[in-house]
Amino acid sequence: MSPVERQAIEWECARLIALYANLNDAHRWEDVVALYHPDGMMTRPTAPEAEIRGHEAILAAFRARPPRTTRHFCSNVVIDVEDAEHARGESAILLFTGSGAPLVGSFHDRFVATERGWRFLERRGSLTFQP
């Protein structure tokens, strides 16, 4: 793999992280779910042991969330390319809501190349500081 190909994968995966945050804040649940592989899995930072797997379950989890205003900030994004179809990533997250203290945590991601582009295969959230 050339350095340019590696950089392109890193960029695509980092873009997924930012797009996920923006779509989440806009409550565009169907678009958030489309960022996952059909067999993708997520855990929320507030419930890191509760795996939610597959498009239908992920969409249901987002729709079940009570309405709230949020703003996610992602930083310290590091993507490690494993091969032309697999990558891993880590990022820090800061979440502000309309009420309560900000939440600080991280995501550990696994990415996979699909015919629709790079997608989350796994997105595991955790909190660094408990509320």
Short mmCIF file of N, CA and C in Angstrom, two decimals:
data_model
loop_
_atom_site.label_atom_id
_atom_site.label_comp_id
_atom_site.label_asym_id
_atom_site.label_seq_id
_atom_site.Cartn_x
_atom_site.Cartn_y
_atom_site.Cartn_z
N MET A 1 0.85 -1.17 0.00
CA MET A 1 0.00 0.00 0.00
C MET A 1 0.90 1.24 0.00
N SER A 2 0.57 2.17 -0.85
CA SER A 2 1.37 3.39 -0.94
C SER A 2 1.02 4.35 0.20
N PRO A 3 1.91 5.29 0.49
CA PRO A 3 1.58 6.30 1.51
C PRO A 3 0.32 7.10 1.17
N VAL A 4 0.10 7.37 -0.10
CA VAL A 4 -1.10 8.12 -0.51
C VAL A 4 -2.35 7.29 -0.26
N GLU A 5 -2.31 6.00 -0.55
CA GLU A 5 -3.47 5.14 -0.29
C GLU A 5 -3.75 5.06 1.21
N ARG A 6 -2.69 4.94 2.01
CA ARG A 6 -2.85 4.89 3.47
C ARG A 6 -3.47 6.20 3.98
N GLN A 7 -2.99 7.32 3.50
CA GLN A 7 -3.53 8.62 3.93
C GLN A 7 -4.99 8.77 3.53
N ALA A 8 -5.36 8.26 2.36
CA ALA A 8 -6.76 8.34 1.92
C ALA A 8 -7.66 7.55 2.86
N ILE A 9 -7.22 6.37 3.27
CA ILE A 9 -8.01 5.56 4.21
C ILE A 9 -8.12 6.27 5.55
N GLU A 10 -7.01 6.80 6.04
CA GLU A 10 -7.03 7.53 7.31
C GLU A 10 -8.02 8.69 7.23
N TRP A 11 -8.00 9.43 6.14
CA TRP A 11 -8.89 10.57 5.98
C TRP A 11 -10.34 10.13 5.95
N GLU A 12 -10.65 9.08 5.19
CA GLU A 12 -12.03 8.59 5.10
C GLU A 12 -12.56 8.15 6.46
N CYS A 13 -11.73 7.45 7.22
CA CYS A 13 -12.17 6.98 8.54
C CYS A 13 -12.33 8.15 9.52
N ALA A 14 -11.40 9.10 9.49
CA ALA A 14 -11.52 10.28 10.36
C ALA A 14 -12.77 11.08 9.99
N ARG A 15 -13.07 11.15 8.71
CA ARG A 15 -14.28 11.85 8.25
C ARG A 15 -15.54 11.18 8.80
N LEU A 16 -15.54 9.84 8.85
CA LEU A 16 -16.70 9.12 9.42
C LEU A 16 -16.94 9.53 10.86
N ILE A 17 -15.87 9.67 11.63
CA ILE A 17 -15.99 10.06 13.04
C ILE A 17 -16.65 11.42 13.16
N ALA A 18 -16.19 12.39 12.38
CA ALA A 18 -16.76 13.74 12.43
C ALA A 18 -18.20 13.76 11.90
N LEU A 19 -18.44 13.05 10.82
CA LEU A 19 -19.79 13.01 10.24
C LEU A 19 -20.77 12.37 11.23
N TYR A 20 -20.35 11.33 11.91
CA TYR A 20 -21.18 10.67 12.91
C TYR A 20 -21.62 11.69 13.98
N ALA A 21 -20.69 12.48 14.48
CA ALA A 21 -21.01 13.47 15.51
C ALA A 21 -22.00 14.50 14.98
N ASN A 22 -21.77 15.01 13.78
CA ASN A 22 -22.66 16.03 13.22
C ASN A 22 -24.06 15.49 12.96
N LEU A 23 -24.15 14.30 12.39
CA LEU A 23 -25.46 13.72 12.12
C LEU A 23 -26.19 13.38 13.41
N ASN A 24 -25.46 12.93 14.41
CA ASN A 24 -26.03 12.63 15.72
C ASN A 24 -26.63 13.90 16.32
N ASP A 25 -25.89 14.99 16.29
CA ASP A 25 -26.39 16.25 16.84
C ASP A 25 -27.61 16.77 16.08
N ALA A 26 -27.70 16.44 14.80
CA ALA A 26 -28.85 16.87 13.97
C ALA A 26 -30.03 15.90 14.07
N HIS A 27 -29.89 14.84 14.87
CA HIS A 27 -30.93 13.83 15.05
C HIS A 27 -31.29 13.14 13.74
N ARG A 28 -30.33 12.98 12.87
CA ARG A 28 -30.54 12.32 11.58
C ARG A 28 -30.17 10.85 11.73
N TRP A 29 -31.04 10.14 12.45
CA TRP A 29 -30.74 8.77 12.86
C TRP A 29 -30.52 7.82 11.70
N GLU A 30 -31.33 7.90 10.66
CA GLU A 30 -31.16 7.00 9.52
C GLU A 30 -29.80 7.21 8.87
N ASP A 31 -29.36 8.47 8.80
CA ASP A 31 -28.05 8.76 8.21
C ASP A 31 -26.91 8.29 9.11
N VAL A 32 -27.10 8.37 10.43
CA VAL A 32 -26.10 7.84 11.37
C VAL A 32 -25.98 6.34 11.15
N VAL A 33 -27.09 5.65 11.11
CA VAL A 33 -27.09 4.19 10.96
C VAL A 33 -26.43 3.79 9.63
N ALA A 34 -26.62 4.58 8.60
CA ALA A 34 -26.02 4.26 7.30
C ALA A 34 -24.49 4.30 7.33
N LEU A 35 -23.91 4.89 8.36
CA LEU A 35 -22.45 4.91 8.50
C LEU A 35 -21.90 3.58 9.02
N TYR A 36 -22.79 2.69 9.43
CA TYR A 36 -22.40 1.38 9.95
C TYR A 36 -22.50 0.31 8.86
N HIS A 37 -21.63 -0.67 8.93
CA HIS A 37 -21.78 -1.89 8.16
C HIS A 37 -23.10 -2.53 8.62
N PRO A 38 -23.82 -3.24 7.75
CA PRO A 38 -25.09 -3.84 8.18
C PRO A 38 -24.99 -4.71 9.44
N ASP A 39 -23.84 -5.33 9.65
CA ASP A 39 -23.63 -6.14 10.86
C ASP A 39 -22.87 -5.36 11.93
N GLY A 40 -22.82 -4.04 11.78
CA GLY A 40 -22.05 -3.21 12.70
C GLY A 40 -22.58 -3.26 14.12
N MET A 41 -21.70 -2.90 15.06
CA MET A 41 -22.04 -2.92 16.47
C MET A 41 -21.59 -1.63 17.11
N MET A 42 -22.38 -1.14 18.06
CA MET A 42 -22.00 0.04 18.81
C MET A 42 -22.28 -0.17 20.29
N THR A 43 -21.53 0.57 21.11
CA THR A 43 -21.86 0.73 22.51
C THR A 43 -21.80 2.22 22.80
N ARG A 44 -22.71 2.67 23.61
CA ARG A 44 -22.70 4.09 24.00
C ARG A 44 -21.66 4.30 25.09
N PRO A 45 -21.07 5.49 25.14
CA PRO A 45 -20.12 5.77 26.23
C PRO A 45 -20.75 5.59 27.61
N THR A 46 -22.04 5.87 27.74
CA THR A 46 -22.71 5.74 29.03
C THR A 46 -23.11 4.31 29.36
N ALA A 47 -23.00 3.40 28.39
CA ALA A 47 -23.34 1.99 28.60
C ALA A 47 -22.37 1.11 27.80
N PRO A 48 -21.08 1.13 28.15
CA PRO A 48 -20.08 0.46 27.33
C PRO A 48 -20.20 -1.06 27.25
N GLU A 49 -20.97 -1.66 28.13
CA GLU A 49 -21.11 -3.12 28.11
C GLU A 49 -22.34 -3.58 27.31
N ALA A 50 -23.21 -2.65 26.95
CA ALA A 50 -24.45 -3.00 26.25
C ALA A 50 -24.25 -2.88 24.74
N GLU A 51 -23.97 -4.01 24.10
CA GLU A 51 -23.74 -4.02 22.65
C GLU A 51 -25.07 -3.92 21.91
N ILE A 52 -25.08 -3.07 20.90
CA ILE A 52 -26.24 -2.89 20.02
C ILE A 52 -25.75 -3.25 18.63
N ARG A 53 -26.35 -4.27 18.03
CA ARG A 53 -25.80 -4.82 16.79
C ARG A 53 -26.82 -4.79 15.66
N GLY A 54 -26.38 -4.35 14.49
CA GLY A 54 -27.20 -4.35 13.28
C GLY A 54 -27.96 -3.06 13.09
N HIS A 55 -28.25 -2.74 11.83
CA HIS A 55 -28.91 -1.48 11.49
C HIS A 55 -30.22 -1.27 12.24
N GLU A 56 -31.07 -2.28 12.27
CA GLU A 56 -32.39 -2.11 12.91
C GLU A 56 -32.26 -1.82 14.39
N ALA A 57 -31.41 -2.54 15.08
CA ALA A 57 -31.24 -2.34 16.52
C ALA A 57 -30.60 -0.98 16.82
N ILE A 58 -29.64 -0.58 16.01
CA ILE A 58 -28.99 0.72 16.22
C ILE A 58 -30.00 1.85 16.00
N LEU A 59 -30.79 1.75 14.93
CA LEU A 59 -31.80 2.77 14.66
C LEU A 59 -32.82 2.83 15.79
N ALA A 60 -33.27 1.69 16.27
CA ALA A 60 -34.23 1.65 17.37
C ALA A 60 -33.65 2.29 18.63
N ALA A 61 -32.37 2.07 18.89
CA ALA A 61 -31.72 2.66 20.07
C ALA A 61 -31.69 4.18 19.97
N PHE A 62 -31.38 4.70 18.80
CA PHE A 62 -31.37 6.16 18.64
C PHE A 62 -32.78 6.74 18.74
N ARG A 63 -33.74 6.08 18.13
CA ARG A 63 -35.12 6.59 18.17
C ARG A 63 -35.71 6.54 19.58
N ALA A 64 -35.25 5.62 20.40
CA ALA A 64 -35.77 5.48 21.77
C ALA A 64 -35.21 6.54 22.71
N ARG A 65 -34.19 7.24 22.28
CA ARG A 65 -33.56 8.25 23.12
C ARG A 65 -34.50 9.44 23.28
N PRO A 66 -34.67 9.96 24.49
CA PRO A 66 -35.50 11.15 24.67
C PRO A 66 -34.90 12.33 23.91
N PRO A 67 -35.74 13.21 23.38
CA PRO A 67 -35.23 14.37 22.64
C PRO A 67 -34.33 15.24 23.54
N ARG A 68 -33.24 15.70 22.97
CA ARG A 68 -32.33 16.59 23.70
C ARG A 68 -31.46 17.32 22.70
N THR A 69 -30.95 18.45 23.12
CA THR A 69 -30.02 19.20 22.30
C THR A 69 -28.61 18.79 22.70
N THR A 70 -27.80 18.44 21.71
CA THR A 70 -26.44 17.99 21.98
C THR A 70 -25.45 18.65 21.03
N ARG A 71 -24.20 18.66 21.47
CA ARG A 71 -23.10 19.03 20.59
C ARG A 71 -21.91 18.18 20.96
N HIS A 72 -21.49 17.34 20.02
CA HIS A 72 -20.34 16.45 20.20
C HIS A 72 -19.09 17.10 19.60
N PHE A 73 -17.99 17.03 20.32
CA PHE A 73 -16.70 17.47 19.82
C PHE A 73 -15.77 16.27 19.82
N CYS A 74 -15.14 16.00 18.68
CA CYS A 74 -14.23 14.88 18.53
C CYS A 74 -12.82 15.43 18.34
N SER A 75 -11.85 14.81 19.00
CA SER A 75 -10.46 15.24 18.83
C SER A 75 -9.53 14.06 19.04
N ASN A 76 -8.25 14.32 18.91
CA ASN A 76 -7.22 13.30 19.12
C ASN A 76 -7.51 12.05 18.29
N VAL A 77 -7.97 12.26 17.08
CA VAL A 77 -8.33 11.15 16.20
C VAL A 77 -7.05 10.53 15.63
N VAL A 78 -6.90 9.24 15.87
CA VAL A 78 -5.77 8.49 15.32
C VAL A 78 -6.33 7.26 14.63
N ILE A 79 -6.00 7.11 13.36
CA ILE A 79 -6.45 5.96 12.58
C ILE A 79 -5.24 5.11 12.24
N ASP A 80 -5.34 3.82 12.49
CA ASP A 80 -4.29 2.86 12.13
C ASP A 80 -4.84 1.95 11.04
N VAL A 81 -4.24 2.04 9.87
CA VAL A 81 -4.67 1.22 8.74
C VAL A 81 -4.05 -0.16 8.88
N GLU A 82 -4.89 -1.19 8.85
CA GLU A 82 -4.41 -2.56 8.95
C GLU A 82 -4.10 -3.14 7.57
N ASP A 83 -5.00 -2.90 6.63
CA ASP A 83 -4.81 -3.32 5.24
C ASP A 83 -5.79 -2.52 4.40
N ALA A 84 -5.93 -2.87 3.14
CA ALA A 84 -6.76 -2.09 2.21
C ALA A 84 -8.25 -2.12 2.56
N GLU A 85 -8.67 -3.02 3.46
CA GLU A 85 -10.09 -3.14 3.78
C GLU A 85 -10.41 -3.00 5.27
N HIS A 86 -9.38 -2.82 6.11
CA HIS A 86 -9.61 -2.76 7.56
C HIS A 86 -8.75 -1.69 8.21
N ALA A 87 -9.34 -1.00 9.17
CA ALA A 87 -8.60 0.01 9.93
C ALA A 87 -9.19 0.06 11.34
N ARG A 88 -8.42 0.63 12.24
CA ARG A 88 -8.85 0.85 13.63
C ARG A 88 -8.65 2.32 13.94
N GLY A 89 -9.43 2.82 14.89
CA GLY A 89 -9.27 4.22 15.27
C GLY A 89 -9.61 4.45 16.72
N GLU A 90 -9.08 5.55 17.22
CA GLU A 90 -9.39 6.01 18.57
C GLU A 90 -9.60 7.51 18.50
N SER A 91 -10.57 7.99 19.27
CA SER A 91 -10.82 9.43 19.32
C SER A 91 -11.36 9.80 20.70
N ALA A 92 -11.11 11.04 21.06
CA ALA A 92 -11.67 11.58 22.30
C ALA A 92 -12.98 12.29 21.96
N ILE A 93 -13.92 12.25 22.90
CA ILE A 93 -15.23 12.87 22.69
C ILE A 93 -15.57 13.76 23.89
N LEU A 94 -16.12 14.90 23.56
CA LEU A 94 -16.64 15.81 24.58
C LEU A 94 -18.07 16.09 24.17
N LEU A 95 -19.01 15.79 25.05
CA LEU A 95 -20.44 15.95 24.75
C LEU A 95 -21.05 16.98 25.68
N PHE A 96 -21.63 17.99 25.05
CA PHE A 96 -22.41 18.99 25.78
C PHE A 96 -23.88 18.72 25.51
N THR A 97 -24.69 18.79 26.56
CA THR A 97 -26.13 18.68 26.41
C THR A 97 -26.76 19.95 26.96
N GLY A 98 -28.05 20.11 26.74
CA GLY A 98 -28.74 21.28 27.22
C GLY A 98 -28.74 21.41 28.73
N SER A 99 -28.51 20.32 29.41
CA SER A 99 -28.48 20.35 30.88
C SER A 99 -27.42 19.38 31.37
N GLY A 100 -26.89 19.63 32.53
CA GLY A 100 -25.91 18.73 33.11
C GLY A 100 -24.49 19.05 32.71
N ALA A 101 -23.59 18.37 33.35
CA ALA A 101 -22.17 18.57 33.10
C ALA A 101 -21.78 17.92 31.78
N PRO A 102 -20.77 18.46 31.11
CA PRO A 102 -20.27 17.80 29.89
C PRO A 102 -19.75 16.41 30.20
N LEU A 103 -19.85 15.52 29.22
CA LEU A 103 -19.31 14.18 29.34
C LEU A 103 -18.02 14.09 28.54
N VAL A 104 -17.01 13.47 29.11
CA VAL A 104 -15.72 13.28 28.45
C VAL A 104 -15.48 11.79 28.32
N GLY A 105 -15.16 11.36 27.12
CA GLY A 105 -14.93 9.94 26.91
C GLY A 105 -14.13 9.68 25.66
N SER A 106 -14.26 8.44 25.18
CA SER A 106 -13.53 8.08 23.97
C SER A 106 -14.30 7.02 23.19
N PHE A 107 -13.92 6.89 21.95
CA PHE A 107 -14.43 5.82 21.09
C PHE A 107 -13.25 5.03 20.56
N HIS A 108 -13.42 3.72 20.54
CA HIS A 108 -12.50 2.81 19.88
C HIS A 108 -13.28 2.19 18.74
N ASP A 109 -12.80 2.41 17.54
CA ASP A 109 -13.54 2.02 16.34
C ASP A 109 -12.79 0.99 15.52
N ARG A 110 -13.57 0.17 14.85
CA ARG A 110 -13.06 -0.70 13.79
C ARG A 110 -13.82 -0.32 12.53
N PHE A 111 -13.10 -0.16 11.45
CA PHE A 111 -13.67 0.26 10.17
C PHE A 111 -13.47 -0.85 9.15
N VAL A 112 -14.37 -0.89 8.17
CA VAL A 112 -14.27 -1.86 7.09
C VAL A 112 -14.66 -1.15 5.78
N ALA A 113 -13.93 -1.49 4.72
CA ALA A 113 -14.26 -0.96 3.40
C ALA A 113 -15.41 -1.77 2.83
N THR A 114 -16.41 -1.06 2.29
CA THR A 114 -17.55 -1.72 1.66
C THR A 114 -17.73 -1.13 0.27
N GLU A 115 -18.65 -1.68 -0.49
CA GLU A 115 -18.92 -1.12 -1.82
C GLU A 115 -19.53 0.28 -1.72
N ARG A 116 -20.03 0.66 -0.54
CA ARG A 116 -20.58 2.00 -0.31
C ARG A 116 -19.56 2.93 0.35
N GLY A 117 -18.33 2.48 0.49
CA GLY A 117 -17.29 3.26 1.14
C GLY A 117 -16.96 2.69 2.51
N TRP A 118 -16.13 3.40 3.26
CA TRP A 118 -15.73 2.96 4.59
C TRP A 118 -16.91 3.09 5.54
N ARG A 119 -17.06 2.10 6.43
CA ARG A 119 -18.15 2.08 7.40
C ARG A 119 -17.61 1.61 8.75
N PHE A 120 -18.35 1.96 9.80
CA PHE A 120 -18.04 1.44 11.12
C PHE A 120 -18.43 -0.03 11.18
N LEU A 121 -17.51 -0.87 11.57
CA LEU A 121 -17.83 -2.26 11.87
C LEU A 121 -18.10 -2.37 13.36
N GLU A 122 -17.40 -1.58 14.13
CA GLU A 122 -17.57 -1.58 15.57
C GLU A 122 -17.24 -0.19 16.10
N ARG A 123 -18.07 0.29 17.01
CA ARG A 123 -17.87 1.60 17.63
C ARG A 123 -18.12 1.43 19.11
N ARG A 124 -17.06 1.42 19.91
CA ARG A 124 -17.18 1.20 21.36
C ARG A 124 -16.88 2.50 22.09
N GLY A 125 -17.88 2.99 22.78
CA GLY A 125 -17.72 4.21 23.56
C GLY A 125 -17.47 3.92 25.02
N SER A 126 -16.78 4.83 25.67
CA SER A 126 -16.57 4.73 27.12
C SER A 126 -16.39 6.13 27.68
N LEU A 127 -16.67 6.28 28.97
CA LEU A 127 -16.48 7.57 29.64
C LEU A 127 -15.16 7.58 30.40
N THR A 128 -14.46 8.68 30.28
CA THR A 128 -13.22 8.87 31.01
C THR A 128 -13.52 9.36 32.43
N PHE A 129 -14.48 10.28 32.51
CA PHE A 129 -14.91 10.83 33.79
C PHE A 129 -16.38 10.52 33.94
N GLN A 130 -16.74 9.88 35.03
CA GLN A 130 -18.14 9.53 35.28
C GLN A 130 -18.90 10.76 35.74
N PRO A 131 -20.14 10.95 35.26
CA PRO A 131 -20.93 12.12 35.69
C PRO A 131 -21.30 12.02 37.16
#
